[in-house]
Short mmCIF file of C-alpha atoms in Angstrom, two decimals:
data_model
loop_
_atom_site.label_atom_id
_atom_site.label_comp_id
_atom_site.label_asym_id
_atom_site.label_seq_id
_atom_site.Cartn_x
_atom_site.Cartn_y
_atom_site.Cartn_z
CA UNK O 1 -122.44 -26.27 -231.48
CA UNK O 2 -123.31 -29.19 -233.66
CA UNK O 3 -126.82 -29.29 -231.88
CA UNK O 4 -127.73 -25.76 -233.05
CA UNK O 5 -126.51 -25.99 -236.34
CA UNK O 6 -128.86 -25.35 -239.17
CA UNK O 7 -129.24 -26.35 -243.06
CA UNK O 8 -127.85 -22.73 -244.57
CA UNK O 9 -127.53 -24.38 -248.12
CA UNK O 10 -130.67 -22.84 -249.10
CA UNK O 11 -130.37 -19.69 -246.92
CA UNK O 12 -129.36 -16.06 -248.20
CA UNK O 13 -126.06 -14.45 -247.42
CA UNK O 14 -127.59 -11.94 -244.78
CA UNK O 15 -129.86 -14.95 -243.13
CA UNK O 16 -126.74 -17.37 -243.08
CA UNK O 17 -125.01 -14.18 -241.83
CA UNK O 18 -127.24 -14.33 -238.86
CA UNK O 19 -127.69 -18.20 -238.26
CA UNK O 20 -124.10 -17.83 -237.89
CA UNK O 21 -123.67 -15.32 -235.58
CA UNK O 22 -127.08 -17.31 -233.50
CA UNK O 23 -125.08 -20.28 -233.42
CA UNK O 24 -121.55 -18.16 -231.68
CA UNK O 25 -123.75 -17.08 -229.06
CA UNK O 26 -124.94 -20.36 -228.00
CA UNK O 27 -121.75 -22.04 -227.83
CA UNK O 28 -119.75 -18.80 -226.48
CA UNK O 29 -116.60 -20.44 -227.45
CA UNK O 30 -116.03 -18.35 -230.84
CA UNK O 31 -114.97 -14.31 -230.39
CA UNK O 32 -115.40 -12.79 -234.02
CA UNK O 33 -112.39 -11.72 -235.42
CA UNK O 34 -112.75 -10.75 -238.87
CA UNK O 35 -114.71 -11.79 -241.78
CA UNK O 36 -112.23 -14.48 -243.15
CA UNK O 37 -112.99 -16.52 -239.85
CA UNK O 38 -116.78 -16.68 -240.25
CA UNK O 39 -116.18 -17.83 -243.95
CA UNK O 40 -113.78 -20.78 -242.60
CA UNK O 41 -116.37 -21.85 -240.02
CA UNK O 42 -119.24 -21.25 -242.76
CA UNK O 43 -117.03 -23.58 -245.01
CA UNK O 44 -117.52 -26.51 -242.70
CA UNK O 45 -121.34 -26.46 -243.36
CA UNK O 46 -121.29 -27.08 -247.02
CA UNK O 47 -119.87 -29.71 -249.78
CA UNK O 48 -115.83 -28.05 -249.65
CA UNK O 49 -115.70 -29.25 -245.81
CA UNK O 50 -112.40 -31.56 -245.59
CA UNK O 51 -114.76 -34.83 -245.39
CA UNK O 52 -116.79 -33.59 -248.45
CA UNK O 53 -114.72 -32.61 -250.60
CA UNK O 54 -112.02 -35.89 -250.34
CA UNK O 55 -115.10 -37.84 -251.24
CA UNK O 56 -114.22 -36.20 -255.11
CA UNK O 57 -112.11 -38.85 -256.32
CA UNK O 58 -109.69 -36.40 -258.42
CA UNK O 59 -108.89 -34.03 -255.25
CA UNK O 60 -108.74 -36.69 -253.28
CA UNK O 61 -106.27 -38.40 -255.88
CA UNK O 62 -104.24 -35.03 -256.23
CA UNK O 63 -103.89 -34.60 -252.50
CA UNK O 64 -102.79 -38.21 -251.32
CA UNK O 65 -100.52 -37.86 -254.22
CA UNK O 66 -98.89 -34.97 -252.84
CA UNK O 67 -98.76 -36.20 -249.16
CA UNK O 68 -97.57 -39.61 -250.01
CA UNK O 69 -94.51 -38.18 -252.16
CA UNK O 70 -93.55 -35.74 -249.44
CA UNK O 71 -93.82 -38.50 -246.57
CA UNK O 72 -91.98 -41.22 -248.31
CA UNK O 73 -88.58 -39.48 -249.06
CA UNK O 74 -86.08 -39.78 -246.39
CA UNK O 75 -85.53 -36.46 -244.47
CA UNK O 76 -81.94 -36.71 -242.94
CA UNK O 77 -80.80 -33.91 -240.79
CA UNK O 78 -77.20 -32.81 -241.37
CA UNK O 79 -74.74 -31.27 -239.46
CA UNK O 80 -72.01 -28.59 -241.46
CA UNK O 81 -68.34 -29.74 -240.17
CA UNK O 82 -65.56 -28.00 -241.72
CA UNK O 83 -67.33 -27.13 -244.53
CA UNK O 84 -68.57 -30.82 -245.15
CA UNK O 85 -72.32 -32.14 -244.59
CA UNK O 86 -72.10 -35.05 -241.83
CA UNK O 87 -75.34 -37.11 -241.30
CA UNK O 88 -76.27 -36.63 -237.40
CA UNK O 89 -78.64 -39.85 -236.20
CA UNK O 90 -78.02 -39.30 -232.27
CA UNK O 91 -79.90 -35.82 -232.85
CA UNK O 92 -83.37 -36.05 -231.38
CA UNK O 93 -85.19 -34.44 -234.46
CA UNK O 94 -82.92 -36.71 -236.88
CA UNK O 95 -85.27 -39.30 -234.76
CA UNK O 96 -88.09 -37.85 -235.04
CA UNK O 97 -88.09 -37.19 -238.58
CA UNK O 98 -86.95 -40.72 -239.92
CA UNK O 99 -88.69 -42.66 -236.70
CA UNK O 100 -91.15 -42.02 -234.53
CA UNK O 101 -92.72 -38.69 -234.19
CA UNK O 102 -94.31 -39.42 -230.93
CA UNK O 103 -95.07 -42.58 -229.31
CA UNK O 104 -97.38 -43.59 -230.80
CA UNK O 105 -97.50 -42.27 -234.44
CA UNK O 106 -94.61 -42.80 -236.58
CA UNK O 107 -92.88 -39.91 -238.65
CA UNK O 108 -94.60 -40.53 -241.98
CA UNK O 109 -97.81 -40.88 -240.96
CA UNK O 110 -97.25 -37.61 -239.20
CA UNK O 111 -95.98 -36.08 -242.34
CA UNK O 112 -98.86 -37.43 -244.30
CA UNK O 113 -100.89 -35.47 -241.85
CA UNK O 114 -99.17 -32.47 -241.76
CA UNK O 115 -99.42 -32.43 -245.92
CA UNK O 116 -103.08 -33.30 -245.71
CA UNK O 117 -104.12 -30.10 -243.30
CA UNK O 118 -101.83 -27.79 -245.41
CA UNK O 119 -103.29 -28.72 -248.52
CA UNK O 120 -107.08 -28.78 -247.30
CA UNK O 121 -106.73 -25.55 -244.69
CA UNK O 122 -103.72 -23.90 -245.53
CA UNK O 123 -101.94 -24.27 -242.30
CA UNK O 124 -101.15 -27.31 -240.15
CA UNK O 125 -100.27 -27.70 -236.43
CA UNK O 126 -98.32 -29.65 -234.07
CA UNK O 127 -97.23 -29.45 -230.50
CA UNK O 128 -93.73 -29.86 -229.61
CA UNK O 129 -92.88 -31.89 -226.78
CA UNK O 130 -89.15 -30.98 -225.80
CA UNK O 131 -86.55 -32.18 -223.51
CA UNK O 132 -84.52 -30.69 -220.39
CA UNK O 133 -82.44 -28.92 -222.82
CA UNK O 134 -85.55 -27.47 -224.97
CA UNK O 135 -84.65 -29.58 -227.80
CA UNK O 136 -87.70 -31.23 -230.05
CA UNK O 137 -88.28 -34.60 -228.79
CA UNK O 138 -91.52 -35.11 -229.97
CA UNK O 139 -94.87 -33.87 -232.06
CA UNK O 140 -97.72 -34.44 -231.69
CA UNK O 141 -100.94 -33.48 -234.41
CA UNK O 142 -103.01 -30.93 -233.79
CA UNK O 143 -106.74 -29.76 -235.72
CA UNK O 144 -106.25 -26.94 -238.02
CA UNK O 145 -109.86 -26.11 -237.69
CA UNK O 146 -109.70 -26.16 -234.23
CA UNK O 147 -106.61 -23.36 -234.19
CA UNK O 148 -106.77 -19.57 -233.87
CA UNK O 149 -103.59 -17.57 -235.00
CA UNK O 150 -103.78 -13.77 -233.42
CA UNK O 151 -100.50 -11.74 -233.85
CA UNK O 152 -99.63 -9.23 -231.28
CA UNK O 153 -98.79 -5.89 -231.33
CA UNK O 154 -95.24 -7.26 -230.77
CA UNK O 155 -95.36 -9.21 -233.73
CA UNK O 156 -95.41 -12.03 -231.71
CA UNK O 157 -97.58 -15.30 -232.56
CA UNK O 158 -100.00 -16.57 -230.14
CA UNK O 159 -102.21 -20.15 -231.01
CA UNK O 160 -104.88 -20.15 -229.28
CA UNK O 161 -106.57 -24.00 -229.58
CA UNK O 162 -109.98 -25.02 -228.89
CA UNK O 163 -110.06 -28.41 -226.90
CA UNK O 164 -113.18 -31.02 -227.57
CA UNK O 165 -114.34 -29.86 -224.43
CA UNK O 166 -115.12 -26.38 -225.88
CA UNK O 167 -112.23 -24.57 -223.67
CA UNK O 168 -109.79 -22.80 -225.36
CA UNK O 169 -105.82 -23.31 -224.61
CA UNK O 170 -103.42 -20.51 -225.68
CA UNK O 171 -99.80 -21.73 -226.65
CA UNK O 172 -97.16 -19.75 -226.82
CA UNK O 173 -95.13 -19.72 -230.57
CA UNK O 174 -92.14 -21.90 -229.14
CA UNK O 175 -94.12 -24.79 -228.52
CA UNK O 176 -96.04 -25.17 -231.75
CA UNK O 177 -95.08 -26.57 -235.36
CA UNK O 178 -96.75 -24.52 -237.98
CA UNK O 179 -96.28 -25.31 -241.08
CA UNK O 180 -98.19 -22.89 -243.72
CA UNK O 181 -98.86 -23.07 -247.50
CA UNK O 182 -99.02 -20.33 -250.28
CA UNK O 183 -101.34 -17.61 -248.57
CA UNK O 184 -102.27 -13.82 -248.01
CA UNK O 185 -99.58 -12.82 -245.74
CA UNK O 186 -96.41 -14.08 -243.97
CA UNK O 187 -98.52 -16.15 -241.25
CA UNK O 188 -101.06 -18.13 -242.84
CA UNK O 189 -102.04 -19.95 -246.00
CA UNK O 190 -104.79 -20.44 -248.20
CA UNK O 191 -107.32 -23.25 -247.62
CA UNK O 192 -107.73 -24.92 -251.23
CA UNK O 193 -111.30 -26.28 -249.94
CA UNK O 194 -112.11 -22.99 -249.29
CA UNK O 195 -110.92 -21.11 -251.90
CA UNK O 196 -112.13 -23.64 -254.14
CA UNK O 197 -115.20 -24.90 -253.31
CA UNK O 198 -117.62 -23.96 -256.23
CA UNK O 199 -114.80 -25.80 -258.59
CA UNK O 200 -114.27 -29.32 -255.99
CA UNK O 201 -118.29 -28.98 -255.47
CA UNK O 202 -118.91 -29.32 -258.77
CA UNK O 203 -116.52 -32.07 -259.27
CA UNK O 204 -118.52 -33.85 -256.66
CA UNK O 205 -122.25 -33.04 -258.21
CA UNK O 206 -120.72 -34.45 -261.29
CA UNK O 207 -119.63 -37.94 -259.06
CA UNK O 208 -122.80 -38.40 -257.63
CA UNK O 209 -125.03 -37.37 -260.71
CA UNK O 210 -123.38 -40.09 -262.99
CA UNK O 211 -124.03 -42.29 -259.76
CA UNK O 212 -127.24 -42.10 -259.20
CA UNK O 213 -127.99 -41.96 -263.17
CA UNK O 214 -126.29 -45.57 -263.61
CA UNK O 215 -128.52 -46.81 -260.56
CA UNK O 216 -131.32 -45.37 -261.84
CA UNK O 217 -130.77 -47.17 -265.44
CA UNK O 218 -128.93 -44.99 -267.81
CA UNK O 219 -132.03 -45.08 -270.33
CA UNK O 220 -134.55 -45.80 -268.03
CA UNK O 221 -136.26 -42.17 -267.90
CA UNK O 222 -139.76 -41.89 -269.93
CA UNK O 223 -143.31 -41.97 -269.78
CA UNK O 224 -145.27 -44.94 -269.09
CA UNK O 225 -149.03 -44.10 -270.83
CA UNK O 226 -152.24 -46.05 -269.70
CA UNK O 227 -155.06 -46.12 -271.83
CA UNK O 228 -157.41 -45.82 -269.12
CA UNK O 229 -157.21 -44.75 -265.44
CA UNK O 230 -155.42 -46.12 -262.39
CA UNK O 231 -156.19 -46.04 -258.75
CA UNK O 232 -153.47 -45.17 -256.14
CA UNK O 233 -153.08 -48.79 -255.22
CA UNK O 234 -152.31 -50.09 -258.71
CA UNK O 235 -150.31 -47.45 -259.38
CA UNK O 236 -148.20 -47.63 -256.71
CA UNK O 237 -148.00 -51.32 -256.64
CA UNK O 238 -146.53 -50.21 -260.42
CA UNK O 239 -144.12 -47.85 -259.35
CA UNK O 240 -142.57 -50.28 -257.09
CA UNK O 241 -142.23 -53.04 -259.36
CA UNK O 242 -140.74 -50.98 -262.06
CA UNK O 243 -138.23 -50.30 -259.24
CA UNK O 244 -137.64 -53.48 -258.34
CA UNK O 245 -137.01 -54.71 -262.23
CA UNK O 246 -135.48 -51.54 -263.53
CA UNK O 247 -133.35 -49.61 -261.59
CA UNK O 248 -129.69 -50.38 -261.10
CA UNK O 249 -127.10 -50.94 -263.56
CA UNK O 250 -127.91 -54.97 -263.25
CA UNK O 251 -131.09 -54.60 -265.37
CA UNK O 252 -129.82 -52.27 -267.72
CA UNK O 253 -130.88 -53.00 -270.96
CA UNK O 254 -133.45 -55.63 -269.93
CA UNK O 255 -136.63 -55.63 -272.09
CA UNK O 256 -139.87 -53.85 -270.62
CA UNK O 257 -143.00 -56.29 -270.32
CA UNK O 258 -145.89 -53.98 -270.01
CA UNK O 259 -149.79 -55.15 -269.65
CA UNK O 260 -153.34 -53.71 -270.59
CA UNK O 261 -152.40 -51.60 -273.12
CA UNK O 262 -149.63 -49.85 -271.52
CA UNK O 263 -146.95 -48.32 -274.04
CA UNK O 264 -143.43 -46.81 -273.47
CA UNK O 265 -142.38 -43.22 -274.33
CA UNK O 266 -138.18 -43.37 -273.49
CA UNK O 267 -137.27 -39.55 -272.92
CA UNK O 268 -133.79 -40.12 -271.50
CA UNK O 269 -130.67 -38.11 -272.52
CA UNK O 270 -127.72 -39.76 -273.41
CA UNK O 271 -124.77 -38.66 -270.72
CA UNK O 272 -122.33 -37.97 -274.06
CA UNK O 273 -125.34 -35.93 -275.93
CA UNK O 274 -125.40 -34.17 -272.46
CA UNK O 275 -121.83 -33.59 -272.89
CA UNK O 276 -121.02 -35.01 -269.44
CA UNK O 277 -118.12 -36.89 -269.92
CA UNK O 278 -116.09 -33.50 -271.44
CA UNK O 279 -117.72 -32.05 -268.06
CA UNK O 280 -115.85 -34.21 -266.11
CA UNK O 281 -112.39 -34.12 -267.48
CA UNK O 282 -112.90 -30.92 -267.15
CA UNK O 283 -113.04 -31.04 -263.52
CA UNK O 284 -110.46 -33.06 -263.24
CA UNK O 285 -108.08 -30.04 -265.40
CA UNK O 286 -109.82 -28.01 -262.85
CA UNK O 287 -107.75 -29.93 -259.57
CA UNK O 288 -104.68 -30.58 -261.83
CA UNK O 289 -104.54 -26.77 -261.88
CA UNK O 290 -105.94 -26.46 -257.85
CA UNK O 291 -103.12 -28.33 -256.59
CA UNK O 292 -100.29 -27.57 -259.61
CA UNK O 293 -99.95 -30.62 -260.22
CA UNK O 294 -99.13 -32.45 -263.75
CA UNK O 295 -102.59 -33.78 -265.51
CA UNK O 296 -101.19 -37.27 -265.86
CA UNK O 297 -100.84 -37.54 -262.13
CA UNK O 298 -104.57 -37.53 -262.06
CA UNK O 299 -104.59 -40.69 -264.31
CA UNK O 300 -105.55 -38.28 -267.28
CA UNK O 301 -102.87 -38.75 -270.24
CA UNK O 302 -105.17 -36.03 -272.28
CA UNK O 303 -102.22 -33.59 -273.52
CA UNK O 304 -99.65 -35.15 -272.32
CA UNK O 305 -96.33 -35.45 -274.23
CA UNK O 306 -93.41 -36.65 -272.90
CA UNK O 307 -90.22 -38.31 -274.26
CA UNK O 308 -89.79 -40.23 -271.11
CA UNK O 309 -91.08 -41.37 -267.96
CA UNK O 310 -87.92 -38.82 -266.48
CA UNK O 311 -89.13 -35.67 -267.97
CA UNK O 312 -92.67 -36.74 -266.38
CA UNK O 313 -90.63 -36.96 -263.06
CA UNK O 314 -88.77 -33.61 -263.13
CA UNK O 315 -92.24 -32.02 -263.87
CA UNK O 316 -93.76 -33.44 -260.55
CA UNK O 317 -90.62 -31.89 -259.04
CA UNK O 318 -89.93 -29.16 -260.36
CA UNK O 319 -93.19 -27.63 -260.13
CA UNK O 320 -95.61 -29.11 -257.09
CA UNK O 321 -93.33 -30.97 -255.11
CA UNK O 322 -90.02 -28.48 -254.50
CA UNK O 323 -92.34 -25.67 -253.34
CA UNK O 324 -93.59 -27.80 -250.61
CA UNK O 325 -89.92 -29.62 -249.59
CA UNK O 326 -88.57 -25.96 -249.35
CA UNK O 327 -91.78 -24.93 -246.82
CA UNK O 328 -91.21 -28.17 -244.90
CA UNK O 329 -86.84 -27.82 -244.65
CA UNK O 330 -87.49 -24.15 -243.84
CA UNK O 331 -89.88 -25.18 -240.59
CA UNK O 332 -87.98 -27.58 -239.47
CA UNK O 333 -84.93 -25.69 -239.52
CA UNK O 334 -85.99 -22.52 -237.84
CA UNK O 335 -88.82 -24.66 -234.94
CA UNK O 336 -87.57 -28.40 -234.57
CA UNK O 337 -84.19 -27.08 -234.07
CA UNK O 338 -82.33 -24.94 -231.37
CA UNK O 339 -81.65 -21.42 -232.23
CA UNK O 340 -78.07 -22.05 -231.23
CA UNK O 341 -77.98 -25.17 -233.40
CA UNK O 342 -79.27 -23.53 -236.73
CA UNK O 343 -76.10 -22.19 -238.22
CA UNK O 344 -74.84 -25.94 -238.38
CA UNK O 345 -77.84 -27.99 -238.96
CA UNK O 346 -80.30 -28.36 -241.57
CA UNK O 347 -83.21 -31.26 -242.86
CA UNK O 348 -82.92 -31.70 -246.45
CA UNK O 349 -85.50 -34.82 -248.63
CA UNK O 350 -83.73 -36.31 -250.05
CA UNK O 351 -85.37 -35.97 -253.90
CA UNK O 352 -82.88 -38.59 -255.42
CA UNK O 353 -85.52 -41.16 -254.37
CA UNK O 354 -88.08 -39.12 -256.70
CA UNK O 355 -85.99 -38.73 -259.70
CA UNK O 356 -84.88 -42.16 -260.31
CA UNK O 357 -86.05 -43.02 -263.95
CA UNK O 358 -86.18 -46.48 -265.55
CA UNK O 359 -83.61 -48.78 -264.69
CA UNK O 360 -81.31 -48.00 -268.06
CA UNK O 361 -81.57 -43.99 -267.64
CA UNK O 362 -80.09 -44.70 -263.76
CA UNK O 363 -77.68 -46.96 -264.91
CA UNK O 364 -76.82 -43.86 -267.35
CA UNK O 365 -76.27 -40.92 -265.33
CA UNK O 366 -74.42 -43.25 -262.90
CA UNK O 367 -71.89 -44.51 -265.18
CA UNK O 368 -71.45 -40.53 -265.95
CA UNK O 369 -71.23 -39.61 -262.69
CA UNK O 370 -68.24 -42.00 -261.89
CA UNK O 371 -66.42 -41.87 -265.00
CA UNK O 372 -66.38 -38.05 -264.59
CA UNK O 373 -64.72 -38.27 -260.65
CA UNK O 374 -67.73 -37.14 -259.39
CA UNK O 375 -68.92 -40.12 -257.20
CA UNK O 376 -66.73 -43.07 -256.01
CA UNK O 377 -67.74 -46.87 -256.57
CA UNK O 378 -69.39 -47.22 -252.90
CA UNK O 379 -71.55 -44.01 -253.91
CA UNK O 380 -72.65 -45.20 -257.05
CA UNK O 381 -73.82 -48.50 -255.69
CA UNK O 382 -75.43 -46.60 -253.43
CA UNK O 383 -77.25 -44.81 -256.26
CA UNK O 384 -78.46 -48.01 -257.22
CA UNK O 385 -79.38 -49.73 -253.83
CA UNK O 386 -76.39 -51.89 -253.31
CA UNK O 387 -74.24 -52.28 -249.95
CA UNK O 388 -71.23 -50.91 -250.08
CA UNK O 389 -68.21 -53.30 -251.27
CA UNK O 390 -66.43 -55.03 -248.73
CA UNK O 391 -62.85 -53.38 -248.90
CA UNK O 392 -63.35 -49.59 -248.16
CA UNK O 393 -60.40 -48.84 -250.02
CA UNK O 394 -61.54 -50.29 -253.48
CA UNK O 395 -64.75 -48.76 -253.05
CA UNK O 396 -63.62 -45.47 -251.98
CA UNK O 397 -61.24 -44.91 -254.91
CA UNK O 398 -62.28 -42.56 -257.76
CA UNK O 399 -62.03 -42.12 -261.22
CA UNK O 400 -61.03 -39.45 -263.75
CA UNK O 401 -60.30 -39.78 -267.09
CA UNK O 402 -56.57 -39.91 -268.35
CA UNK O 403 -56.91 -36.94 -270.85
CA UNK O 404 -58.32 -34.78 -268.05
CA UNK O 405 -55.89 -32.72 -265.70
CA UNK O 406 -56.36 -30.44 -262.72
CA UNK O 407 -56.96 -26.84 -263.93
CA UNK O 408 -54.67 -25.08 -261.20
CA UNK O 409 -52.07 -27.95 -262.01
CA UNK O 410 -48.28 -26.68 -263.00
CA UNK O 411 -48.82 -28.58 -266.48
CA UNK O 412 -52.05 -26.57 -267.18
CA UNK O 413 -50.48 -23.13 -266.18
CA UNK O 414 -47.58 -24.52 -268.95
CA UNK O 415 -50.55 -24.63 -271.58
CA UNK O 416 -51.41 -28.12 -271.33
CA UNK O 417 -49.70 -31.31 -272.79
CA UNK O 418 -50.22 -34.94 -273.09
CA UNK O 419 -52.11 -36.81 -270.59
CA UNK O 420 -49.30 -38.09 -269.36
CA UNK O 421 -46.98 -35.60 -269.42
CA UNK O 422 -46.49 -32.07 -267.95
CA UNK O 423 -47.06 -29.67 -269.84
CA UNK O 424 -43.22 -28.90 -270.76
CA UNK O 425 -42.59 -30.43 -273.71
CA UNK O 426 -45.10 -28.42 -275.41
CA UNK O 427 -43.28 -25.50 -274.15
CA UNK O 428 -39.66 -26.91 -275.30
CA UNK O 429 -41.02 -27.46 -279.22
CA UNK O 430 -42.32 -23.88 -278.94
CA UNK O 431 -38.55 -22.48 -278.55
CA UNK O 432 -36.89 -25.06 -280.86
CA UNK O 433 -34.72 -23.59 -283.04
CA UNK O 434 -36.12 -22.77 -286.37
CA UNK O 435 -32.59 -24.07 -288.36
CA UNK O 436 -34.06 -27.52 -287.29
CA UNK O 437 -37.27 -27.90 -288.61
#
């Protein structure tokens, strides 16, 4: 296919129509299916194509962001026992998700994929390798843009991949991970790069205008005016050596030496009388709102007002991260794990590791935490990265303050009382006889 393709930048919608539909003949490995497929495949030919548009230093900031946060919180799987959560390491996808997620490519680095394809194609894909008792023992990373998704009349899901080799391998839904961002329906999601692609293309004109302005010389631009006429070889034995001496942000602002009469006319405009700086913070509001993400993530403080570093934090959270922990729990649960096995386990991130504030504001909510009975001392060290303390039973123990009292205790159904007490001698002063007061 890549030998046939042609340039459509330039082309109209009806001729690119047409090169397109050339260029599926000749391979004969594409069947058209609707018009959203020839508008993914068309996407690969201009700027928004994956490669293309991470070159845009915001999206691409926005996106590793994104990937790196989901892929370095711990994802335990847990195992309901008696009503209790009970960590369960010996399962194969508890292994998977916190080890290796094949042999050779380790589970974060599969995550980071997995975030990567979502984010730039709206669905990502994995093969799952399983076991003689059809549990998940492995994943392994497939192409989005290589995957077809047809539903049958069944409702059933059918992925349909195309191999380097041009062939195409059908797999049936059991075997493959899909994992699928916000979208149009209940099967696939929206690719951002498509979707998108005026908004990250212009980002990247932006990039490479201010580029090749600097290494042109930002005020270089003018008219050079001879008072008499030049042959070709003089003049462009000129135009190289103003090349040579001018261009590039190393002779900025070196002084011109011009000969027989020559004079200088600058005609350059200024990048901030262009208004090109506001240009590009714009852009770079533009992918804070493409991938809901907070501004100052982006390195852009413009706006932002925040009391603390925490309330920052909860932001990420709250708003770009959760969406895509929920998507990721929800696969897992319902394709890494047996059906049988769903009622009782569940993958949860463990978004602790993203909340922790400065040192003081964790030291905070932990003393809170224990003081109120809510967390022993093993469990707050925990909190704070310590080991455990060496006698289980010290550590174990928990607190609760003395002027508190169980709400279904005998002294609170009496109406309450000292800390100490229980509850009865409130009761007894309340029936005192009045000849003794």
């Amino acid at each position: 296919m890549a030998k046939t393709r042609r340039n459509t930048g330039k082309l109209t919608l009806s001729q690119r129509f047409s090169t397109a539909i050339e260029i599926f003949k000749a391979s004969g490995t594409w069947q058209p299916q609707s018009i959203a497929d020839l508008g993914r495949w068309m996407d690969a030919t201009q700027f928004g194509a994956s490669a293309s548009a991470m070159n845009f230093t915001a999206y691409f900031s926005g996106v590793m962001q994104i990937a790196q946060a989901i892929a370095s919180v711990s994802l335990p799987l847990y195992k309901t026992v008696a009503g209790k959560r009970v960590l369960r390491p010996e399962h194969p996808t508890y292994k998977m998700l916190n080890g290796m997620a094949n042999p050779w490519v380790n589970s974060t680095k599969w995550r980071e994929f997995c975030m990567v394809e979502m984010l730039n194609y709206g669905d990502t894909y994995s093969w799952i390798a399983k076991d003689s008792a059809f549990r998940a023992q492995h994943v392994y990373p497939l192409y989005s843009q290589r995957m077809k998704t047809e539903v049958l009349d069944s409702g059933e899901l059918v992925y349909i991949y195309t191999k380097k080799d041009g062939t195409r391998y059908p797999f049936p839904y059991d075997e493959i991970f899909h994992l699928s961002g916000f979208g149009p329906d209940a099967y696939t999601g929206y690719s951002l790069i498509s979707l998108f692609r005026a908004a990250i293309d212009l980002g990247g004109t932006l990039e490479s205008f201010s580029n090749n302005f600097i290494q042109n010389g930002v005020h270089s631009s003018g008219v050079l005016t001879h008072p008499e006429n030049i042959g070709d070889v003089a003049y462009d034995r000129l135009k190289q050596s103003i090349s040579v001496s001018k261009s590039g942000s190393s002779n900025a602002g070196k002084a011109w030496i011009l000969e027989e009469g020559m004079t200088w006319t600058p005609m350059s405009m200024a990048l901030k009388d262009a208004e090109f700086l506001g240009s590009r913070t714009f852009q770079i509001q533009e992918m804070a709102r493409i991938l809901n993400m907070p501004i100052h993530k982006l390195k852009d403080p413009t706006g932002t007002k925040y009391a603390s570093n925490t309330e920052g934090q909860v932001e990420w959270y709250t708003d770009t991260l959760r969406p895509h922990f929920e998507r990721f729990e929800k696969a897992i649960d319902t394709q890494l794990i047996l059906q049988s096995e769903q009622k009782f386990y569940h993958a949860e991130h463990m978004v602790k590791q993203l909340m922790r504030g400065d040192a003081k504001s964790t030291a905070e909510a932990t003393r809170i935490n224990r003081f109120s009975g809510l967390i022993n001392t093993d469990e707050g060290r925990e909190e704070i990265g310590r080991e455990p303390m060496d006698d289980p039973k010290i550590g174990g123990r928990y607190w609760q303050p003395s002027n508190m009292m169980d709400a279904a205790s005998e002294a609170a159904e009496n109406g309450g009382g000292d800390a100490g007490g229980t509850g009865r001698e409130s009761e007894e002063q309340m029936v005192q006889d009045p000849g003794e007061e």
